[in-house]
Short mmCIF file of C-alpha atoms in Angstrom, two decimals:
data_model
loop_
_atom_site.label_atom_id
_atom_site.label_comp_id
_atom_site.label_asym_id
_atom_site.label_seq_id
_atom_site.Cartn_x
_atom_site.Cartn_y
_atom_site.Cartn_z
CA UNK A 6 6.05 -19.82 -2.13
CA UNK A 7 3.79 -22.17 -0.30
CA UNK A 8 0.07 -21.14 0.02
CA UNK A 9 -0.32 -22.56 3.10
CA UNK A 10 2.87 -21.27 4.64
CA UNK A 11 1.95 -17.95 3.14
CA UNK A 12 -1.26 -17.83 5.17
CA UNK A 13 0.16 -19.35 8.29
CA UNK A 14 2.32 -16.54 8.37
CA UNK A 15 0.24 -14.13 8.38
CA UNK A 16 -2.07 -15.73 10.62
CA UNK A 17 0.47 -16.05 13.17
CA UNK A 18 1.84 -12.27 12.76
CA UNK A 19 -1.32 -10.79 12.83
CA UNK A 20 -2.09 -12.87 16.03
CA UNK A 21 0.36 -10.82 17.99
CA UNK A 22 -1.41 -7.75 17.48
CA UNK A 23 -4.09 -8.69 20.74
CA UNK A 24 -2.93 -6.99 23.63
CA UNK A 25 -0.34 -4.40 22.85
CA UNK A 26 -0.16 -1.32 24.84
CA UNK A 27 -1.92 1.35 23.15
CA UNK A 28 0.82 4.61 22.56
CA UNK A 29 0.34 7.78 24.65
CA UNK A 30 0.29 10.03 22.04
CA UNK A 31 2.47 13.64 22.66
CA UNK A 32 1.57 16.31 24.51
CA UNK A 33 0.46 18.95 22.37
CA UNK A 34 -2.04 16.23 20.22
CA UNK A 35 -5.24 17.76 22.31
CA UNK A 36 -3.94 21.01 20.61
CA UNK A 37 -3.11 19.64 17.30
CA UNK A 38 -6.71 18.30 17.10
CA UNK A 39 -8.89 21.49 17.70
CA UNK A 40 -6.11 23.75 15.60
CA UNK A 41 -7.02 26.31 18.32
CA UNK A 42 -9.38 28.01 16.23
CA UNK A 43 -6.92 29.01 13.79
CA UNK A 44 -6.15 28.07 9.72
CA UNK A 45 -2.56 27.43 8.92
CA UNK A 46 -2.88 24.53 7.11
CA UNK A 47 -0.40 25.81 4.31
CA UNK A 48 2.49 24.97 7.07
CA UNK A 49 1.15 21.90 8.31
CA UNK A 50 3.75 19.10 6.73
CA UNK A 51 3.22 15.56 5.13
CA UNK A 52 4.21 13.97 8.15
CA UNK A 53 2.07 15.81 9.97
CA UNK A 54 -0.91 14.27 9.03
CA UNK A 55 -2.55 10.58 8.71
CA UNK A 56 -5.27 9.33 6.12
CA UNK A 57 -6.26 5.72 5.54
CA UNK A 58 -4.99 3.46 2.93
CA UNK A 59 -6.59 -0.09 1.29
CA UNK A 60 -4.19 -3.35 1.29
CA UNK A 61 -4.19 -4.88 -2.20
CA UNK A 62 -6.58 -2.32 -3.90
CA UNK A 63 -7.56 -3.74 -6.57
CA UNK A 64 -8.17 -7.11 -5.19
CA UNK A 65 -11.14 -8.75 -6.42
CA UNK A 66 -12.64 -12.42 -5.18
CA UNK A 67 -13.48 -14.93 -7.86
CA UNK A 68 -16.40 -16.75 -9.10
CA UNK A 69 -17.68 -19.41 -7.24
CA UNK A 70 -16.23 -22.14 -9.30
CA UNK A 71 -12.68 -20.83 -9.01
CA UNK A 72 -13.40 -20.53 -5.31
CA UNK A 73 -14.64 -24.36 -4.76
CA UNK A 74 -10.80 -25.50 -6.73
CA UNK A 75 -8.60 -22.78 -4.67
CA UNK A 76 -9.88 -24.03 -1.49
CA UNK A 77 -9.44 -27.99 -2.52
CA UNK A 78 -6.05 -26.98 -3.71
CA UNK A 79 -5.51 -24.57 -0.30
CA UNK A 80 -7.54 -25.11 2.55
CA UNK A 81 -10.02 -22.85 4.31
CA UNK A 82 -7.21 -21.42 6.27
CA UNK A 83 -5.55 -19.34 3.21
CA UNK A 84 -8.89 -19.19 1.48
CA UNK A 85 -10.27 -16.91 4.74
CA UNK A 86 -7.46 -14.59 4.42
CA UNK A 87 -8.12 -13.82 1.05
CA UNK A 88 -12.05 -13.03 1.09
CA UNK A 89 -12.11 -9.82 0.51
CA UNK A 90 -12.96 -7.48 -2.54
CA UNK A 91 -12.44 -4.01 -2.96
CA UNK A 92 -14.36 -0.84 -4.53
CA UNK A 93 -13.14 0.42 -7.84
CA UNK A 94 -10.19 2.87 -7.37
CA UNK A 95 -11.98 6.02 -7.99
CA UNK A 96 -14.45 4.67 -5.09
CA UNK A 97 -12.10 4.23 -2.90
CA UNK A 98 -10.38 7.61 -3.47
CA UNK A 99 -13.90 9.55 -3.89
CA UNK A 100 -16.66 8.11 -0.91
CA UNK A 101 -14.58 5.96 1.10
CA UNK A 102 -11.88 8.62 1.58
CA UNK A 103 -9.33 6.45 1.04
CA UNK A 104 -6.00 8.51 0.40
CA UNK A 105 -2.98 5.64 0.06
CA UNK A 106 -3.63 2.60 -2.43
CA UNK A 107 -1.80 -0.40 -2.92
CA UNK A 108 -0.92 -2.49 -6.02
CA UNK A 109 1.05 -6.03 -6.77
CA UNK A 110 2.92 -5.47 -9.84
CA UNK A 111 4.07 -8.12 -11.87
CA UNK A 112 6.51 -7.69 -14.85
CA UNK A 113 5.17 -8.76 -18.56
CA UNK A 114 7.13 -6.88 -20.87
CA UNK A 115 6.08 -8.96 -24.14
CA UNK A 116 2.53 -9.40 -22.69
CA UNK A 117 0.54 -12.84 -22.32
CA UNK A 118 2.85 -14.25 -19.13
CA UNK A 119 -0.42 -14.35 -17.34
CA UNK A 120 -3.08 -14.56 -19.80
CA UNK A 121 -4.31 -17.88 -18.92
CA UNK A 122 -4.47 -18.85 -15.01
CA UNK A 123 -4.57 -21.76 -13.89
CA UNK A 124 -7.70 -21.75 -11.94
CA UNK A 125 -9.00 -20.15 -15.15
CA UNK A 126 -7.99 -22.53 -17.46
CA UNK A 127 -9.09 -25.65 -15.18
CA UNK A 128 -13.15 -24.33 -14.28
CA UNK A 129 -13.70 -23.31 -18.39
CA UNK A 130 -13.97 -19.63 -17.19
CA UNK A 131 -13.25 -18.68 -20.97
CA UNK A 132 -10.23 -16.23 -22.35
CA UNK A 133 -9.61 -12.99 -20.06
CA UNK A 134 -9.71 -9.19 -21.19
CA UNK A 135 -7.51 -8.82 -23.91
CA UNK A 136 -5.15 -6.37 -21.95
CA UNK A 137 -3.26 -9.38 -20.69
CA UNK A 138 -1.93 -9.82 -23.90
CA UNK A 139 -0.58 -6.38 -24.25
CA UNK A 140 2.58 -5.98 -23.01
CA UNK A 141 3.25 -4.04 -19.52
CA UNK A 142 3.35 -4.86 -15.69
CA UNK A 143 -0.11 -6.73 -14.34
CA UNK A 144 -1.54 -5.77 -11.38
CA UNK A 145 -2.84 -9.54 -9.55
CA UNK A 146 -2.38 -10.71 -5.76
CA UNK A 147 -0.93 -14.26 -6.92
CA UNK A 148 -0.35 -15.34 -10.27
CA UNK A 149 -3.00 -18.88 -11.19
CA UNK A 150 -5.11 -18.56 -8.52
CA UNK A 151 -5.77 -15.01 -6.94
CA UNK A 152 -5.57 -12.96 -9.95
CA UNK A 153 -9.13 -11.11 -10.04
CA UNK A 154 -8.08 -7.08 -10.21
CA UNK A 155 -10.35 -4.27 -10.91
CA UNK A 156 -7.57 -2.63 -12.61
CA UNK A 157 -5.62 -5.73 -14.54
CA UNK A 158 -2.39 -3.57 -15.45
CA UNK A 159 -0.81 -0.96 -13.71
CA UNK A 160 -1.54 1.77 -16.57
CA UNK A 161 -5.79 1.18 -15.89
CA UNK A 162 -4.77 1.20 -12.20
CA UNK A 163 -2.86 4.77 -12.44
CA UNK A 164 -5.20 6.01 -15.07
CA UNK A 165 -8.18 5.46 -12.54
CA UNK A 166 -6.06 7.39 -9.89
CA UNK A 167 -5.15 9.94 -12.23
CA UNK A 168 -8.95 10.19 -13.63
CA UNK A 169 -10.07 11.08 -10.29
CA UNK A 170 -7.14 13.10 -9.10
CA UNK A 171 -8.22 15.25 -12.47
CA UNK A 172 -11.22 15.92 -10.73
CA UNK A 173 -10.74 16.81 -7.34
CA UNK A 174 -7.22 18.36 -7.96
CA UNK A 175 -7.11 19.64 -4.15
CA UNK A 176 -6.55 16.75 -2.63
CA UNK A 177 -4.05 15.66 -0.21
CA UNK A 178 -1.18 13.89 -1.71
CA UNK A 179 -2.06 10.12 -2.92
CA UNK A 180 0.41 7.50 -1.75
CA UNK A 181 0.98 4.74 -4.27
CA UNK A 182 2.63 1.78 -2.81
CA UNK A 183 4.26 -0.78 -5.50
CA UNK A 184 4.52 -4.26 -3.97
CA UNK A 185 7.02 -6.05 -7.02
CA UNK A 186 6.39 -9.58 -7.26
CA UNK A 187 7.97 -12.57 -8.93
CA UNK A 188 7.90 -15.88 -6.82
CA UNK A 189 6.67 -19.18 -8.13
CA UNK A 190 3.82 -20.24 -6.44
CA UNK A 191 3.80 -23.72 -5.56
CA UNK A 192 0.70 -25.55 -3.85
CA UNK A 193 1.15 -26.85 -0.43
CA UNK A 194 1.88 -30.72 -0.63
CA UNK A 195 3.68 -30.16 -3.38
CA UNK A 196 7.75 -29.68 -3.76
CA UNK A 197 7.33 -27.76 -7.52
CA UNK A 198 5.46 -25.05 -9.23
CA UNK A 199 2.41 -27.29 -10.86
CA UNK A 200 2.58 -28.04 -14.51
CA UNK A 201 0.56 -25.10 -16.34
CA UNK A 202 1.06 -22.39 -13.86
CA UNK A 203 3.26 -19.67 -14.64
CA UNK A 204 6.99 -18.45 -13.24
CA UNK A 205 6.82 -14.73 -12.86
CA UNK A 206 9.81 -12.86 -13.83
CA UNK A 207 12.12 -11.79 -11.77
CA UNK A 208 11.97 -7.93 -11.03
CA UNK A 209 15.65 -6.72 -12.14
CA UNK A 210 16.40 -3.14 -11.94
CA UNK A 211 16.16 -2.64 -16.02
CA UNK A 212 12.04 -3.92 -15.24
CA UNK A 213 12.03 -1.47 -12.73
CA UNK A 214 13.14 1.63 -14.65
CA UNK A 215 11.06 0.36 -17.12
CA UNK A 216 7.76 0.39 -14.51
CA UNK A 217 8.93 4.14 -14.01
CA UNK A 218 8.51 4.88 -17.66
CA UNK A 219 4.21 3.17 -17.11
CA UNK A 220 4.18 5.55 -14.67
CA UNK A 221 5.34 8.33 -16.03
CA UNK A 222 2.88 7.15 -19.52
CA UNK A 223 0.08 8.35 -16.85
CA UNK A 224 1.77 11.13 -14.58
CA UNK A 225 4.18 14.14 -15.98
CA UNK A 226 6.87 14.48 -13.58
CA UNK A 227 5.29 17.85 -12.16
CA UNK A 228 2.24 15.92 -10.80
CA UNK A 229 4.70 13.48 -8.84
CA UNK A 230 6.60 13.96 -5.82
CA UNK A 231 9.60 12.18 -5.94
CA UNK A 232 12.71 12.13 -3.50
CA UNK A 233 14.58 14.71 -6.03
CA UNK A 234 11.43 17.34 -4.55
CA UNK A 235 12.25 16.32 -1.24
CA UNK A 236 15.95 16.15 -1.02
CA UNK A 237 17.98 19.42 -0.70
CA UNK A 238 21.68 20.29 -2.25
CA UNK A 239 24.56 18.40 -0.52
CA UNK A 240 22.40 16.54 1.62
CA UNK A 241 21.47 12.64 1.73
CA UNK A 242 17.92 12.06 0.89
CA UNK A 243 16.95 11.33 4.96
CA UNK A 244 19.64 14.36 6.53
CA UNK A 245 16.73 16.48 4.03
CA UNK A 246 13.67 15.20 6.10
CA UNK A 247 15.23 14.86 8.86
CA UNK A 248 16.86 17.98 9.30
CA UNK A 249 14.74 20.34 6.73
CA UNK A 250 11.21 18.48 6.83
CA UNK A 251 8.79 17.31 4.26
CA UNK A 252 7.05 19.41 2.17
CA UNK A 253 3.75 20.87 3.24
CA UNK A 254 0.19 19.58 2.42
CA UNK A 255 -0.97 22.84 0.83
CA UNK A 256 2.29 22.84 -1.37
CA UNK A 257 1.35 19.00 -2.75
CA UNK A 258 -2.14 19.08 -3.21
CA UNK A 259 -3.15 17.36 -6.38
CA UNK A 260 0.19 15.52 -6.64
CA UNK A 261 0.79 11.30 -6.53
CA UNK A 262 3.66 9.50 -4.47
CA UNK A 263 5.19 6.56 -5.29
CA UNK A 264 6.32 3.96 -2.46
CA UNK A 265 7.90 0.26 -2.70
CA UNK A 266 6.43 -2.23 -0.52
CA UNK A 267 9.43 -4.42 -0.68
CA UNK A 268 13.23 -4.12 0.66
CA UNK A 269 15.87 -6.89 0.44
CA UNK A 270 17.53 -7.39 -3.03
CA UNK A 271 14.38 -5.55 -4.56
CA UNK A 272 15.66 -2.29 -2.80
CA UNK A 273 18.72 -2.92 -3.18
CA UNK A 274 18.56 -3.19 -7.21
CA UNK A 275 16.37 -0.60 -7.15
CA UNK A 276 19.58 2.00 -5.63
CA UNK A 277 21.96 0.80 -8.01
CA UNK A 278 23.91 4.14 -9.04
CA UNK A 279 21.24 6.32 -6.92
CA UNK A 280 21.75 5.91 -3.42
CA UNK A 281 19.85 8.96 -3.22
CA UNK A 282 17.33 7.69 -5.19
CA UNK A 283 18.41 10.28 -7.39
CA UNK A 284 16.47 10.80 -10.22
CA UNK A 285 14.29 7.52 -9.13
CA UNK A 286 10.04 7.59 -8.70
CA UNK A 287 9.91 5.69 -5.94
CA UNK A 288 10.89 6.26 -2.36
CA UNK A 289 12.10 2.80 -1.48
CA UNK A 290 11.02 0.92 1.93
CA UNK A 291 14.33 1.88 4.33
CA UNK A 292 15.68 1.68 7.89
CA UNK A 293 16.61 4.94 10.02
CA UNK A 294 20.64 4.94 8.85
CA UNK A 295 20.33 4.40 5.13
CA UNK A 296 21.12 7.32 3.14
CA UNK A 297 17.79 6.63 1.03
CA UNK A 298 15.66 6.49 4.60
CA UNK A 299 12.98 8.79 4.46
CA UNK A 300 9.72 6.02 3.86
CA UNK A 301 9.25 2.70 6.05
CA UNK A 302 6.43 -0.26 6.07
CA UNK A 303 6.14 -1.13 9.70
CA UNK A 304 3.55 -3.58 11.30
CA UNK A 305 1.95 -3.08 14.70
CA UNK A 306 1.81 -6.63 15.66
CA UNK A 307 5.79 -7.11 15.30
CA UNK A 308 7.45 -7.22 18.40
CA UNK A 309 7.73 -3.87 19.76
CA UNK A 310 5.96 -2.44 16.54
CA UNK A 311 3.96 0.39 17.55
CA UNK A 312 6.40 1.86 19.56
CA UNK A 313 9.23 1.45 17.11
CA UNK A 314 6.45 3.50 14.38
CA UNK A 315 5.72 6.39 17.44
CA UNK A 316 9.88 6.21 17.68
CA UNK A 317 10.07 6.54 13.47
CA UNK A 318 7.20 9.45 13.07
CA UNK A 319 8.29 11.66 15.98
CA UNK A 320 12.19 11.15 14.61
CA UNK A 321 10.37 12.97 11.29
CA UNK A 322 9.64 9.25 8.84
CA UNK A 323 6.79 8.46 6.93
CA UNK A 324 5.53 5.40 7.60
CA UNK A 325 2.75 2.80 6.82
CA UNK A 326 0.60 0.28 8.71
CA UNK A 327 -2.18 -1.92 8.43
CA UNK A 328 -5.32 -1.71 11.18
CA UNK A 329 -5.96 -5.31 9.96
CA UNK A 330 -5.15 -8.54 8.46
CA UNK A 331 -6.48 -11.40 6.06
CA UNK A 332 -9.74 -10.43 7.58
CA UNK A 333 -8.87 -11.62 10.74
CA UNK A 334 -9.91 -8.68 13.01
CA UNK A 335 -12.91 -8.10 10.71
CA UNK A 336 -14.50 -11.57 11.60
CA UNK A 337 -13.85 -10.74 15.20
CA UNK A 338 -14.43 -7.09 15.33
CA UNK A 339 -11.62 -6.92 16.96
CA UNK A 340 -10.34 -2.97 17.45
CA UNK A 341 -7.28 -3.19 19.02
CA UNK A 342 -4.82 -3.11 15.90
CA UNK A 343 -7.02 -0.26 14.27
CA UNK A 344 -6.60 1.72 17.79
CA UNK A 345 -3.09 0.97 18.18
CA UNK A 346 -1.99 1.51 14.35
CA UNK A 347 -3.88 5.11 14.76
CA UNK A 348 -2.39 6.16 17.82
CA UNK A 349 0.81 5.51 16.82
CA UNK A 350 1.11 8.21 14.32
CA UNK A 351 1.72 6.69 11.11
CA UNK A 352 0.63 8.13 8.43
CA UNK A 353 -0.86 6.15 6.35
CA UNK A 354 -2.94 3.27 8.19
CA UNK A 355 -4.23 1.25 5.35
CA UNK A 356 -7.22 -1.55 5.67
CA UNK A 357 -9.40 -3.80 3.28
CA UNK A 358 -12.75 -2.49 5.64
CA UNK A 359 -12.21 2.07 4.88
CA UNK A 360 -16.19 2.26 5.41
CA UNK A 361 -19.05 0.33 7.46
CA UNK A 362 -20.97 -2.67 6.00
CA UNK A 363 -18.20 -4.38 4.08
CA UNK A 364 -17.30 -6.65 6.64
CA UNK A 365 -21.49 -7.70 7.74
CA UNK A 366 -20.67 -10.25 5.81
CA UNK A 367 -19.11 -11.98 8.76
CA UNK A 368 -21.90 -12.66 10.85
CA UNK A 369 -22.93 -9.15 10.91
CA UNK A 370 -19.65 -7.63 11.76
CA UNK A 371 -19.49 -4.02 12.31
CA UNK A 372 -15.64 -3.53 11.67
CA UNK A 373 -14.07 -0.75 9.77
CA UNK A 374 -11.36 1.32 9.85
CA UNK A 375 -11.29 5.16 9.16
CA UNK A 376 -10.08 8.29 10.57
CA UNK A 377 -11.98 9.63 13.90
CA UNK A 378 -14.65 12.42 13.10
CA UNK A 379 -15.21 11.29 9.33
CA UNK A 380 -12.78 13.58 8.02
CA UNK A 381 -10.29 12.63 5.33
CA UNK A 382 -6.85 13.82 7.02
CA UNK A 383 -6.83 14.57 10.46
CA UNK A 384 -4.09 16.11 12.31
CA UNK A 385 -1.11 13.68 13.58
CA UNK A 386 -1.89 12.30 17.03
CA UNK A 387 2.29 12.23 17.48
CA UNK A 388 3.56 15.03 15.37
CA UNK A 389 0.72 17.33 14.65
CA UNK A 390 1.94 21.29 15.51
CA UNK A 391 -0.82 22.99 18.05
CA UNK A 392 -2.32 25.04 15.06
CA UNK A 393 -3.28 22.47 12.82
CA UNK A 394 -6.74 22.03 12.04
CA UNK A 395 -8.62 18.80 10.84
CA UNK A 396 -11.15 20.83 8.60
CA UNK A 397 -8.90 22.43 6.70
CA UNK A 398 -6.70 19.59 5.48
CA UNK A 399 -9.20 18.35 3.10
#
């Protein structure tokens, strides 16, 4: 995987979001927002609702040192996209009001794999936490030289979600989205991984089940909703929410989802003898079709993307977006892909900016991204029955 590609690519995606039509949301929204004065929240569904989400959580920027050698190594064209750090979890759950979270997951089942970074290793920044030597998936954008987290393994990360969800056991469902990855990095100019950086394993579907078992080290199975709670007798997982609906917010407070970022071969492993995702965590990232289909990762930029997310949340998906990119809108205060990725409906519309001030660092920037009226959940601009009311949610 090429740095430079990497960042070119999403450069060039996120470009496309400027000037797509914004999407009329349905009739009834005007209703759905005001709830007409009355409280029945307890049959308001999942994807009834939207809350914002963070891209890449845990992400963390590094020391200066680090940052000088990445950029040499890079160019200021990736190193833009990637200045960014987030709150701790629990901050991000608690005042920013954040209610989907993001991690990279990377498979270490002996431990030490990534114990000693390249960029690490070449500035003298001394040996990290000893975690890394313990064995279990790390949580780390890319392996050698974007690996700051403030949550290093995937048990802190979940513990920190479950430490807060402890407290405030009313919440709305929390959407964890797993983003499994295992490709060599190699630095642009050059045709191989560089001598003393690492080559991730790959993510085969025994690493996977294993990953279930880290979760479930954190979560019993009656604080999770998995597609087994979700999908009815005799029925593929998406005839169920198509055809009965997803469970309702009241009847999932206090409870954790798991997502996959990825599709492809990663999916496809993942399925393997469950194309129900029977007895599986994770609702994988599908297409309208699949028998698994009931979760999908959609961009607003993509050709046609917002109206193909309007098309998936009125058809009865969940679905997740991004109001911004590689802090590209953030520099420019540009609006128009939060707008459009809230007015399409999908439910979780995640961002790296969930509160103001973060991005002032760009000249003074006054971007952010959060749900209308400073309320946690509001009430879904596309699918949101008349009664529901924003108060009441959370």
């Amino acid at each position: 995987m090429s740095l430079r590609a990497l960042g070119a690519r999403k450069l060039a995606s996120a470009g496309l979001a400027v000037g797509l039509l914004l999407v009329v949301p349905v009739a009834n929204a005007g209703a759905a927002q005001s709830g007409w004065g009355h409280d029945r929240s307890g049959s308001v569904r999942l994807n009834q609702i939207q809350v914002i989400g963070t891209q890449n959580s845990f992400h963390q920027e590094p020391p200066a040192a680090e940052k000088t050698l990445r950029m040499q190594l890079t160019g200021p064209e990736v190193e833009q996209t990637i200045e960014y750090t987030h709150a701790p979890v629990a901050t991000q759950l608690g005042d920013q009001k954040v209610r989907q979270v993001e991690f990279d997951v990377y498979a270490d089942p002996d431990g030490g794999k990534y114990a000693t970074p390249y960029l690490r290793v070449a500035t003298n920044g001394g040996p990290m936490d000893p975690v890394m030597m313990q064995p279990g998936s790390k949580v780390l954008h890319l392996q050698d030289v974007d690996y700051h987290s403030s949550c290093l393994t995937l048990v802190r990360c979940l513990q920190q979600v479950k430490s807060w969800s402890d407290q405030h056991p009313a919440h709305i469902a929390i959407m964890i989205m797993l983003e499994f990855q295992d490709r060599p990095l190699i630095v642009p100019g050059e045709t191989e991984p560089r001598p003393g950086t690492v080559i991730p394993l790959q993510w085969t579907r025994a690493r996977m089940l294993s990953l279930e078992q880290e979760i479930l080290s954190v979560f019993p199975r009656n604080r999770l909703l998995t597609p087994d709670n979700v999908r009815k007798p005799d029925k593929t997982l998406e005839q169920s929410v198509l055809q009965d609906g997803w469970p309702t917010v009241d009847g999932t407070r206090g409870k954790i989802m798991f997502t996959m970022d990825n599709n492809g071969t990663y999916r496809d492993s993942y399925l393997q003898g469950n194309p129900n995702l029977e007895g599986r965590l994770l609702f994988t990232n599908s297409s309208p079709g699949n028998t698994d289909a009931a979760f999908m990762k959609r961009y607003v930029w993509d050709p046609n993307g917002a109206a193909e997310i309007t098309e998936l949340v009125q058809d009865g998906y969940l679905v997740r977006t991004r109001a911004d990119a590689d802090t590209m809108q953030a520099r420019n205060n540009d609006v128009s892909t939060r707008d459009t990725a809230l007015a399409t409906g999908a439910q979780w519309v995640s961002t790296d900016y969930p509160v103001p001030g973060i991005a002032s660092r760009f000249d003074g920037s006054p971007y952010y991204a959060a749900i209308p009226g400073g309320v946690v959940a509001r009430c879904n601009p596309q699918v949101a029955p008349w009664w529901c009311d924003c108060v009441t949610l959370e």
